[in-house]
XYZ file of C-alpha atoms in Angstrom:
673
model
C -0.622 16.553 -24.862
C 2.834 18.129 -25.678
C 5.589 16.426 -27.662
C 9.034 18.006 -27.506
C 11.122 16.828 -30.559
C 14.773 17.109 -31.358
C 16.185 16.076 -34.713
C 19.903 15.424 -35.381
C 21.607 14.394 -38.543
C 23.085 10.907 -38.626
C 23.647 7.759 -40.694
C 20.437 6.005 -40.014
C 17.091 6.254 -38.244
C 16.844 6.043 -34.468
C 14.144 7.149 -31.972
C 14.275 7.635 -28.263
C 11.333 8.568 -26.112
C 11.139 9.898 -22.508
C 7.771 10.558 -20.725
C 6.483 11.186 -17.199
C 3.774 8.829 -15.913
C 0.347 10.520 -15.450
C 1.452 13.625 -17.578
C 0.625 14.303 -21.259
C 4.267 15.233 -21.910
C 7.049 13.421 -23.797
C 10.460 14.303 -25.101
C 11.518 12.658 -28.329
C 15.079 12.524 -29.841
C 15.260 11.297 -33.465
C 18.436 10.642 -35.609
C 17.737 11.033 -39.231
C 19.667 11.225 -42.515
C 19.665 14.573 -44.072
C 17.714 14.450 -47.415
C 16.222 11.066 -46.555
C 12.384 11.512 -46.969
C 11.675 7.984 -45.625
C 13.390 8.912 -42.271
C 11.130 11.956 -42.021
C 7.997 9.953 -42.670
C 9.122 7.576 -39.906
C 9.448 10.449 -37.571
C 5.832 11.666 -38.435
C 4.585 8.171 -38.077
C 6.064 7.714 -34.588
C 4.816 11.092 -33.391
C 1.294 10.969 -34.822
C 0.064 7.486 -35.432
C -3.661 8.263 -34.574
C -4.218 11.971 -34.879
C -2.562 15.178 -35.907
C -1.509 17.810 -33.483
C -3.514 21.047 -33.120
C -0.393 23.377 -33.089
C 2.947 22.613 -34.826
C 5.630 24.888 -33.293
C 8.881 25.087 -35.165
C 12.089 26.562 -33.497
C 15.493 27.435 -34.783
C 16.528 25.551 -37.976
C 19.648 23.441 -37.648
C 22.605 23.804 -39.966
C 22.251 20.181 -41.387
C 18.835 21.004 -42.644
C 16.936 18.023 -41.074
C 14.675 20.477 -39.020
C 13.786 22.396 -42.132
C 13.119 19.155 -43.941
C 10.839 18.025 -41.150
C 9.081 21.334 -41.104
C 8.327 21.176 -44.862
C 6.985 17.727 -44.546
C 4.793 18.324 -41.492
C 3.301 21.571 -42.586
C 2.463 20.132 -46.017
C 0.422 17.163 -44.587
C -3.005 17.057 -46.047
C -6.243 16.752 -43.865
C -6.982 13.256 -42.673
C -10.585 12.686 -43.448
C -10.659 9.861 -40.754
C -9.335 12.073 -38.070
C -11.325 14.539 -35.944
C -8.622 16.902 -35.623
C -5.794 18.108 -37.868
C -3.016 20.671 -37.895
C -4.802 24.092 -37.647
C -1.909 26.373 -36.409
C 1.745 26.510 -37.526
C 4.074 28.547 -35.337
C 7.494 29.399 -36.738
C 10.333 31.168 -35.061
C 10.660 34.683 -36.754
C 13.272 37.162 -37.374
C 13.719 39.836 -34.701
C 12.732 42.527 -37.183
C 9.421 41.008 -37.871
C 6.806 43.474 -36.563
C 3.821 41.120 -36.980
C 5.232 38.405 -34.894
C 4.232 37.279 -31.345
C 6.911 38.210 -28.842
C 7.707 35.810 -25.882
C 9.617 36.970 -22.913
C 11.790 34.001 -21.878
C 12.783 35.420 -18.583
C 9.225 35.899 -17.585
C 8.296 32.365 -18.846
C 11.111 30.992 -16.850
C 9.913 32.677 -13.686
C 6.267 31.599 -14.231
C 7.242 27.923 -14.927
C 10.198 27.512 -12.623
C 8.504 24.796 -10.570
C 7.624 22.657 -13.477
C 11.121 23.268 -14.990
C 12.862 22.020 -11.760
C 10.607 18.929 -11.353
C 9.721 17.753 -14.878
C 12.583 18.723 -17.207
C 15.254 16.707 -15.499
C 12.886 13.609 -15.691
C 12.598 14.192 -19.481
C 16.028 15.241 -20.448
C 17.850 13.002 -18.045
C 20.714 13.902 -15.618
C 22.923 15.863 -15.157
C 20.526 18.698 -16.002
C 20.849 22.162 -14.404
C 17.998 24.571 -14.887
C 19.062 28.139 -15.637
C 17.436 31.214 -17.108
C 17.637 31.352 -20.844
C 20.376 33.620 -22.352
C 18.095 34.800 -25.313
C 15.527 36.969 -23.522
C 13.024 37.657 -26.347
C 11.978 35.314 -29.203
C 9.435 35.899 -31.765
C 7.149 33.594 -33.718
C 4.831 33.945 -36.728
C 1.445 32.240 -36.272
C -0.158 30.920 -39.432
C -3.628 29.573 -39.382
C -4.749 27.040 -41.835
C -8.038 29.157 -42.437
C -7.541 32.807 -41.651
C -3.774 33.522 -41.945
C -1.883 35.328 -39.250
C -2.933 35.233 -35.658
C -2.300 37.749 -32.891
C -1.065 34.970 -30.478
C -0.245 31.297 -30.307
C -3.559 29.728 -29.179
C -6.383 32.244 -29.926
C -9.284 30.581 -31.444
C -8.521 27.134 -30.091
C -10.915 25.617 -27.748
C -9.526 22.848 -25.381
C -13.032 21.517 -24.772
C -14.212 20.777 -28.317
C -16.888 18.049 -27.976
C -19.724 20.358 -29.085
C -17.856 21.388 -32.246
C -17.125 17.723 -32.954
C -20.962 17.040 -32.899
C -21.554 20.135 -35.213
C -19.222 18.650 -37.725
C -20.514 15.069 -37.689
C -24.256 15.294 -37.135
C -27.045 16.894 -39.173
C -29.157 19.595 -37.506
C -32.153 18.114 -35.732
C -33.512 16.905 -32.482
C -30.891 14.191 -31.925
C -28.009 16.642 -32.429
C -29.702 19.334 -30.030
C -30.103 16.622 -27.293
C -26.531 15.341 -27.621
C -25.122 18.991 -27.753
C -27.177 19.783 -24.613
C -25.359 17.010 -22.769
C -21.958 17.886 -24.177
C -22.598 21.493 -23.197
C -23.304 20.392 -19.577
C -20.011 18.660 -19.545
C -18.134 21.585 -21.024
C -19.713 24.195 -18.626
C -18.878 21.981 -15.536
C -15.250 21.714 -16.438
C -15.029 25.471 -17.252
C -16.554 26.249 -13.723
C -14.139 23.846 -12.115
C -11.228 25.754 -13.312
C -11.964 28.601 -10.979
C -12.997 26.460 -8.085
C -10.958 24.736 -5.468
C -11.344 21.818 -2.810
C -14.836 20.229 -2.483
C -16.691 22.432 -4.986
C -13.956 21.744 -7.614
C -14.023 17.918 -7.032
C -17.925 17.981 -7.281
C -17.891 19.868 -10.561
C -15.334 17.477 -11.928
C -17.179 14.318 -10.796
C -20.663 15.770 -12.161
C -18.747 16.509 -15.495
C -17.679 12.811 -15.555
C -21.154 11.680 -14.977
C -22.523 13.900 -17.745
C -19.851 12.600 -20.091
C -20.583 8.991 -19.455
C -24.279 9.774 -19.787
C -23.458 11.444 -23.185
C -21.692 8.334 -24.361
C -24.696 6.096 -23.534
C -27.021 8.469 -25.442
C -24.727 8.700 -28.432
C -23.966 4.983 -28.639
C -26.663 4.160 -31.061
C -26.163 7.253 -33.401
C -24.934 5.862 -36.788
C -23.326 9.001 -37.841
C -20.923 9.001 -34.946
C -20.180 5.187 -35.110
C -19.123 5.547 -38.814
C -16.090 7.814 -37.851
C -13.354 5.492 -36.557
C -11.461 8.293 -34.747
C -14.653 9.301 -32.775
C -14.732 6.295 -30.459
C -11.043 6.504 -29.541
C -11.405 10.202 -28.857
C -14.351 9.879 -26.594
C -12.979 7.033 -24.645
C -9.690 8.985 -24.059
C -11.697 12.023 -23.060
C -13.725 10.048 -20.421
C -10.460 8.518 -19.234
C -8.745 11.888 -18.778
C -11.793 13.413 -16.992
C -11.767 10.300 -14.721
C -8.132 10.665 -14.092
C -8.707 14.429 -13.141
C -11.458 13.432 -10.772
C -9.284 10.685 -9.035
C -6.398 13.241 -8.880
C -8.846 15.871 -7.214
C -9.972 13.143 -4.679
C -6.298 12.778 -3.837
C -6.514 8.979 -3.604
C -3.288 7.096 -3.858
C -2.915 3.238 -3.526
C 0.096 1.182 -2.666
C -0.536 -2.638 -3.231
C 2.709 -4.102 -1.632
C 3.266 -7.871 -2.025
C 5.628 -9.620 0.427
C 6.591 -13.255 0.177
C 7.621 -14.980 3.441
C 8.740 -18.605 4.188
C 7.151 -20.322 7.303
C 7.360 -23.899 8.652
C 4.191 -24.625 6.768
C 5.443 -23.305 3.399
C 5.447 -19.884 1.787
C 2.840 -17.221 2.609
C 2.021 -14.117 0.665
C 1.302 -10.976 2.642
C -0.576 -8.368 0.689
C -0.416 -4.982 2.228
C -3.143 -2.560 0.841
C -2.598 1.075 1.731
C -5.111 3.677 0.498
C -4.557 7.416 1.233
C -7.368 9.920 0.704
C -5.424 13.193 0.628
C -8.027 15.356 -0.977
C -11.430 16.761 0.101
C -13.503 13.738 -0.897
C -13.991 10.456 1.086
C -13.067 7.022 -0.501
C -15.255 4.045 -0.226
C -13.710 0.533 -0.502
C -16.191 -2.214 -1.678
C -13.955 -5.315 -1.907
C -10.392 -6.602 -2.110
C -9.784 -9.672 -4.291
C -6.924 -12.078 -5.280
C -6.681 -12.973 -8.934
C -4.540 -16.145 -9.234
C -3.322 -16.888 -12.766
C -3.904 -20.570 -12.253
C -7.558 -20.168 -11.713
C -10.354 -18.283 -13.384
C -12.126 -17.618 -10.126
C -11.260 -14.591 -8.055
C -10.742 -15.138 -4.307
C -12.436 -12.488 -2.158
C -10.112 -11.437 0.700
C -12.331 -8.640 2.116
C -15.901 -7.698 1.336
C -16.616 -5.384 4.300
C -17.295 -1.909 2.959
C -15.041 0.683 4.479
C -15.177 4.512 4.260
C -11.882 6.548 4.366
C -12.558 10.203 5.395
C -10.606 12.981 3.824
C -7.004 13.285 4.845
C -6.952 9.863 6.421
C -5.405 6.535 5.365
C -6.473 2.911 5.556
C -4.053 0.096 5.845
C -5.021 -3.647 5.805
C -2.869 -6.782 5.604
C -4.038 -10.173 4.081
C -2.224 -13.523 4.483
C -2.501 -15.993 1.661
C -1.219 -19.696 1.556
C 0.323 -20.417 -1.836
C 2.020 -23.404 -3.419
C 5.706 -22.818 -3.904
C 5.562 -24.026 -7.601
C 3.074 -21.255 -8.267
C 5.671 -18.673 -7.042
C 8.144 -19.961 -9.502
C 6.102 -19.129 -12.525
C 7.849 -16.912 -15.086
C 4.488 -14.959 -15.671
C 4.833 -11.209 -15.035
C 1.517 -11.091 -13.198
C 1.713 -14.310 -11.185
C 0.350 -12.583 -7.978
C -2.319 -10.071 -8.892
C -4.607 -8.266 -6.445
C -7.565 -5.838 -7.238
C -9.234 -3.255 -5.041
C -12.737 -2.140 -5.813
C -13.482 1.355 -4.578
C -15.389 4.634 -5.134
C -13.518 7.869 -5.184
C -15.498 11.057 -5.444
C -18.501 9.018 -6.554
C -16.529 7.378 -9.441
C -16.301 3.544 -9.209
C -12.738 2.212 -9.798
C -10.933 -0.911 -9.935
C -7.242 -0.708 -9.138
C -4.941 -3.823 -9.641
C -1.414 -4.509 -8.470
C 0.975 -7.330 -9.402
C 3.822 -5.067 -8.350
C 3.383 -1.740 -6.410
C 1.616 0.582 -8.828
C 2.588 3.576 -6.765
C 4.840 2.952 -3.821
C 3.930 5.325 -1.046
C 6.860 6.588 0.848
C 6.871 5.279 4.463
C 6.517 8.937 5.909
C 3.826 9.987 8.290
C 2.900 13.347 9.869
C 0.720 14.194 12.912
C -0.283 16.838 15.074
C 1.157 16.593 18.596
C -1.138 16.750 20.396
C -4.077 16.147 17.916
C -6.174 18.648 19.754
C -5.879 22.302 20.949
C -7.900 24.733 22.771
C -7.330 28.541 23.068
C -8.548 30.840 25.754
C -11.437 32.997 25.134
C -10.670 36.769 24.626
C -12.683 39.945 24.986
C -14.814 40.996 21.957
C -13.315 43.652 19.706
C -14.759 46.232 17.554
C -12.192 45.816 14.744
C -10.758 42.536 13.617
C -7.149 42.138 14.713
C -4.880 39.470 16.163
C -5.841 38.883 19.771
C -4.101 35.641 20.709
C -0.928 33.791 19.590
C 0.076 30.253 20.134
C 1.910 27.397 18.370
C 1.014 24.005 16.977
C 3.483 21.037 16.751
C 3.664 18.780 13.775
C 5.807 15.616 13.974
C 7.315 13.991 10.870
C 8.120 10.179 11.116
C 10.215 8.484 8.621
C 12.413 5.364 8.210
C 16.115 5.892 9.364
C 17.413 5.363 5.908
C 15.266 7.912 4.227
C 16.767 11.224 3.113
C 15.169 13.940 0.968
C 13.210 17.183 1.107
C 9.478 17.227 2.025
C 6.949 20.026 2.200
C 4.532 20.775 5.010
C 1.146 22.274 4.153
C -1.365 23.541 6.840
C -5.093 24.178 6.317
C -6.786 26.107 9.222
C -10.379 27.234 9.867
C -11.506 30.758 9.438
C -9.897 32.981 12.160
C -6.820 31.025 12.537
C -3.775 32.326 10.818
C -0.492 30.390 10.574
C 2.715 32.393 11.039
C 6.136 31.854 9.571
C 7.353 28.339 9.933
C 9.527 25.831 7.887
C 7.584 24.616 4.908
C 10.403 22.872 2.944
C 12.058 20.549 5.440
C 15.210 18.499 4.613
C 15.232 15.146 6.298
C 18.493 13.287 6.870
C 19.414 9.697 7.313
C 19.645 8.290 10.841
C 16.876 10.550 12.034
C 13.474 9.034 12.870
C 11.447 12.025 13.626
C 11.410 15.827 12.908
C 9.200 18.246 14.869
C 8.016 21.386 13.220
C 6.759 24.300 15.442
C 3.989 26.221 13.613
C 3.054 29.496 15.241
C -0.584 30.634 14.726
C -2.767 33.525 15.713
C -6.418 33.752 16.556
C -8.688 36.578 15.602
C -12.305 37.368 16.404
C -13.320 35.733 13.134
C -12.864 32.351 14.878
C -16.164 30.931 15.658
C -17.292 28.883 18.624
C -17.444 25.093 18.400
C -14.964 22.335 17.224
C -13.197 22.998 13.976
C -10.865 20.875 11.963
C -7.350 21.801 10.937
C -5.285 19.597 8.438
C -1.392 19.080 8.051
C -0.176 17.324 5.027
C 3.133 16.089 3.756
C 4.044 16.277 0.095
C 6.965 15.002 -1.987
C 7.469 16.157 -5.565
C 3.982 17.935 -5.328
C 2.372 14.525 -4.359
C 0.734 14.413 -0.959
C 2.109 11.182 0.850
C 0.813 11.649 4.365
C -1.684 13.716 6.337
C -3.390 14.290 9.594
C -6.434 16.000 10.909
C -6.639 17.723 14.267
C -9.347 19.651 16.182
C -9.232 23.063 17.702
C -11.836 25.255 19.650
C -12.142 28.166 22.066
C -12.499 27.074 25.659
C -11.840 28.738 28.972
C -9.519 27.002 31.375
C -8.391 29.813 33.642
C -6.406 29.081 36.741
C -5.586 31.767 39.349
C -1.996 33.127 39.223
C -1.609 32.328 42.884
C -1.932 28.609 42.291
C 1.317 26.704 41.723
C 0.877 23.161 40.453
C 3.384 20.307 40.607
C 2.567 17.680 37.917
C 3.254 13.941 37.923
C 2.561 13.238 34.257
C 0.225 10.598 32.995
C 1.564 7.799 30.858
C 0.417 9.273 27.554
C 1.966 12.681 28.342
C -1.148 14.655 27.123
C -1.726 16.070 30.607
C 1.338 18.067 30.004
C 0.018 19.209 26.643
C -3.239 20.300 28.233
C -1.641 22.385 30.966
C 0.414 24.091 28.218
C -2.857 25.240 26.704
C -4.068 26.806 29.988
C -2.678 29.915 31.690
C -1.756 27.884 34.817
C 1.626 27.977 36.559
C 2.988 24.554 36.664
C 6.126 22.467 36.462
C 6.855 18.656 36.022
C 8.234 17.053 39.390
C 11.063 14.618 39.464
C 11.042 11.559 41.671
C 13.767 13.072 43.840
C 11.658 16.207 44.273
C 8.692 14.102 45.399
C 10.885 12.319 48.028
C 13.139 15.140 49.367
C 11.948 18.460 47.799
C 9.916 21.299 49.296
C 6.362 20.272 48.601
C 5.094 23.494 50.314
C 6.202 25.331 47.219
C 3.030 23.864 45.459
C -0.586 24.437 46.089
C -1.659 21.522 43.986
C -0.084 18.163 43.284
C -1.736 16.687 40.163
C -1.201 12.897 39.783
C -1.859 11.707 36.240
C -3.196 8.350 35.480
C -0.605 5.557 35.784
C 1.929 8.170 37.028
C 3.235 5.840 39.794
C 5.061 3.736 37.282
C 7.697 6.535 36.954
C 7.561 7.597 40.589
C 8.689 4.783 42.915
C 9.157 7.161 45.778
C 5.349 7.822 45.889
C 4.993 4.613 47.853
C 7.470 5.978 50.592
C 6.050 9.476 51.289
C 2.496 8.988 52.785
C 3.630 11.020 55.685
C 4.886 13.873 53.574
C 1.602 13.862 51.533
C -0.485 13.997 54.619
C 1.671 17.018 55.990
C 1.166 18.703 52.643
C -2.566 18.278 52.550
C -3.040 19.228 56.158
C -1.017 22.401 55.617
C -3.682 23.414 53.009
C -2.507 21.736 49.720
C -4.714 19.887 47.324
C -3.822 16.414 46.120
C -5.592 15.650 42.898
C -5.670 12.024 41.895
C -6.885 11.179 38.430
C -8.256 7.774 37.423
C -5.747 5.025 38.297
C -5.390 1.281 37.445
C -6.622 -1.330 39.863
C -2.983 -2.053 40.840
C -2.937 1.240 42.786
C -1.238 0.535 46.323
C -4.076 1.065 49.028
C -1.603 2.412 51.645
C -0.040 5.286 49.390
C -2.527 7.962 50.600
C -3.750 9.453 53.774
C -7.237 8.285 52.734
C -8.406 4.787 51.547
C -8.575 4.558 47.730
C -9.273 1.422 45.914
C -9.811 1.824 42.135
C -12.507 -0.417 40.532
C -13.481 -0.685 36.857
C -17.033 0.562 36.314
C -19.233 0.845 33.053
C -20.834 4.193 32.622
C -23.575 5.383 30.230
C -25.439 8.707 30.261
C -28.250 7.122 32.370
C -25.813 5.564 34.903
C -23.847 8.791 35.728
C -25.235 9.925 38.978
C -25.039 13.346 40.424
C -24.592 13.056 44.193
C -24.060 16.671 45.094
C -25.045 19.271 42.334
C -24.343 22.178 44.687
C -20.765 21.365 45.229
C -18.199 23.975 44.282
C -16.361 21.705 41.894
C -19.497 21.855 39.752
C -20.203 25.536 40.290
C -17.043 27.658 40.700
C -15.557 29.317 38.615
C -17.353 27.555 35.911
C -20.859 26.157 36.089
C -20.655 22.470 34.867
C -23.478 21.039 32.756
C -23.437 17.407 33.797
C -25.448 16.662 30.745
C -22.384 17.560 28.704
C -20.127 15.326 30.649
C -22.697 12.495 30.291
C -22.875 13.073 26.556
C -19.336 11.889 26.207
C -20.417 8.468 27.358
C -22.934 7.831 24.392
C -22.027 4.296 24.430
C -21.227 2.432 27.648
C -17.666 3.099 28.581
C -15.382 1.425 31.271
C -13.819 4.022 33.583
C -11.550 3.846 36.606
C -14.013 4.512 39.371
C -12.858 4.021 42.959
C -13.935 3.332 46.474
C -12.806 6.358 48.567
C -13.189 6.466 52.416
C -13.731 8.912 53.935
C -15.052 11.140 51.021
C -17.812 13.464 49.903
C -19.375 11.980 46.692
C -20.073 14.499 43.942
C -20.390 12.212 40.859
C -20.969 8.506 41.091
C -21.466 5.383 38.986
C -24.339 2.853 38.913
C -23.039 1.025 42.022
C -22.086 4.316 44.037
C -18.482 4.124 42.788
C -16.748 7.502 43.042
C -16.288 9.275 39.883
C -15.636 12.738 41.501
C -15.101 13.068 45.238
C -13.526 15.340 47.818
C -11.951 14.297 51.212
C -11.130 17.217 53.584
C -7.975 16.684 55.724
C -6.919 19.522 57.983
C -6.849 22.698 55.881
C -6.447 20.879 52.580
C -8.256 18.196 50.571
C -7.830 15.152 48.425
C -9.747 15.204 45.103
C -10.348 11.935 43.203
C -11.659 12.233 39.536
C -12.216 8.986 37.810
C -13.701 10.587 34.691
C -11.267 10.195 31.714
C -10.606 13.898 31.759
C -7.574 13.634 29.503
C -9.515 11.682 26.846
C -12.560 14.021 27.147
C -10.436 17.072 26.649
C -8.717 15.324 23.753
C -12.192 15.377 22.099
C -12.456 18.971 23.194
C -15.324 18.303 25.504
C -16.105 21.886 26.745
C -17.489 20.683 30.205
C -14.440 18.532 30.863
C -12.123 21.461 30.212
C -14.083 23.594 32.628
C -14.093 20.767 35.236
C -10.317 20.701 35.122
C -10.203 24.340 35.722
C -12.599 24.016 38.664
C -10.469 21.315 40.183
C -7.173 23.135 39.877
C -8.727 26.425 41.351
C -10.656 24.544 44.287
């Protein structure tokens, strides 16, 4: 804990305190009368009501003498026998000629702590505050120890984790002391290890340290030598609370309990919106959500279904409550109080809200799309960049929000992010902002599906995040193949084609009606595309000429409202439920399952671990390749002249969105066929 104190000369005693929530940091401004010892005693009582500081640092002495008076009074304080800690070090600003003094370089300190100066100092000192490098570059301090005299620096010999030393001073040597010191030593060791760790190992060390500390409390509860010291209990509880706070901070859990009151024809209703964000490396488990009415001693359980929030995800749930209007008119500050029981990082927590305890900004960030595959590359002897691509992160915000946010990206081994805008200014009147993040792939990138995480932070606090997936997968399309695309309603088919090496372009409705279709080798019709292409119903003759001339018309799964007369073949979509056992192979030797990529149908079937409803179809005439349980076509080919019509009822876009390797290969086979 750090207290920054300023004393000024005045007629009477006044005290003002500023602090930052969640930080052991406060700024005090006292007005005292020079020569009035009672005022100085009041200052000391306000600063240290329960314990003395470890270090007392005295800066320049003011001309009125109140700082010198405070320094004399503070340094002459006797030891408190009821306190575990007392002043052990006094640091005074020294003359520049003092050769034994510790020298601080203010320019270097300013550079090292610039981030904290910019964020925390204005909140303590108030506005307007402009941070700037100090004019006095070097300052010297003499360091006096209460026991051994001068010290070579400000904090040598002071241990921040002093529980073991507390036991040494309060307990007699013996088996009880050794057992308690062993538990306290485990706690100290775990926190020391956590200081050099990061992510999940750091979280695990901190949580284990909290568990060791709580076990120590239970073991030491019956020891009379400790119970006799009044300061010990407060010290230990504060210690446990700070370690718990650290563990929760490492978990990254934030909670917004927003309460909205709305009138309805049946009386007022209260809507409680619970938003929990797990922005760190650990999952959060929600046990129950309860309503605590002030007019009743019984808590009302709103939700008792256990939920697990995975890392970098959020959980939002709304609850409606009927309430009597007269209860809403109560002057009580906590009239409407809610509680969420959760477990973060293995630590049970109960968080309450009568007003939002931490209002999360209505910001969101997401990968667009949330999946990515990169083409395989030749093996190299040395590690170097072999492929370059780009991700897109989309920030969503309310129109009236304005401010600066920071984008953070976590990538798997072998993926290296290039230069991109990390500090993004957001302006009013703008709902979204798209950030292009270039990345490169090296041979260190392993096979399989890997996670990548993008997060959004404001004032060093993570407020939103998203997890995407990435893998290596081949989807090579010959350079001679030109593809005309009618996008699906989600737009993800365009995203998928951007990840391939295919030559393609999106077609307009006018091109479909009057353009030169012979410029394309493949016309790819996405699911639901006809909603944006009214001309498709008028060009059956043009499509037949295109296919007979050698073109490929590829139709992905369509809704049952598909017009039966739109194609030169009969195609009638029908909903079908498919599971691994009902996906039938009608022609395993067909080129669509063999060239250029051999398709493992077991890999396709694995996607339907649970029965899934697909857009199968009755196609006539057709060569069936994959069918459903009732012989519905899930993959078929119809030859017309020199070309063909391919129907694929498998949800290829959704399967590729999960980076199913066989679905990616099947798309390449269809486009090359």
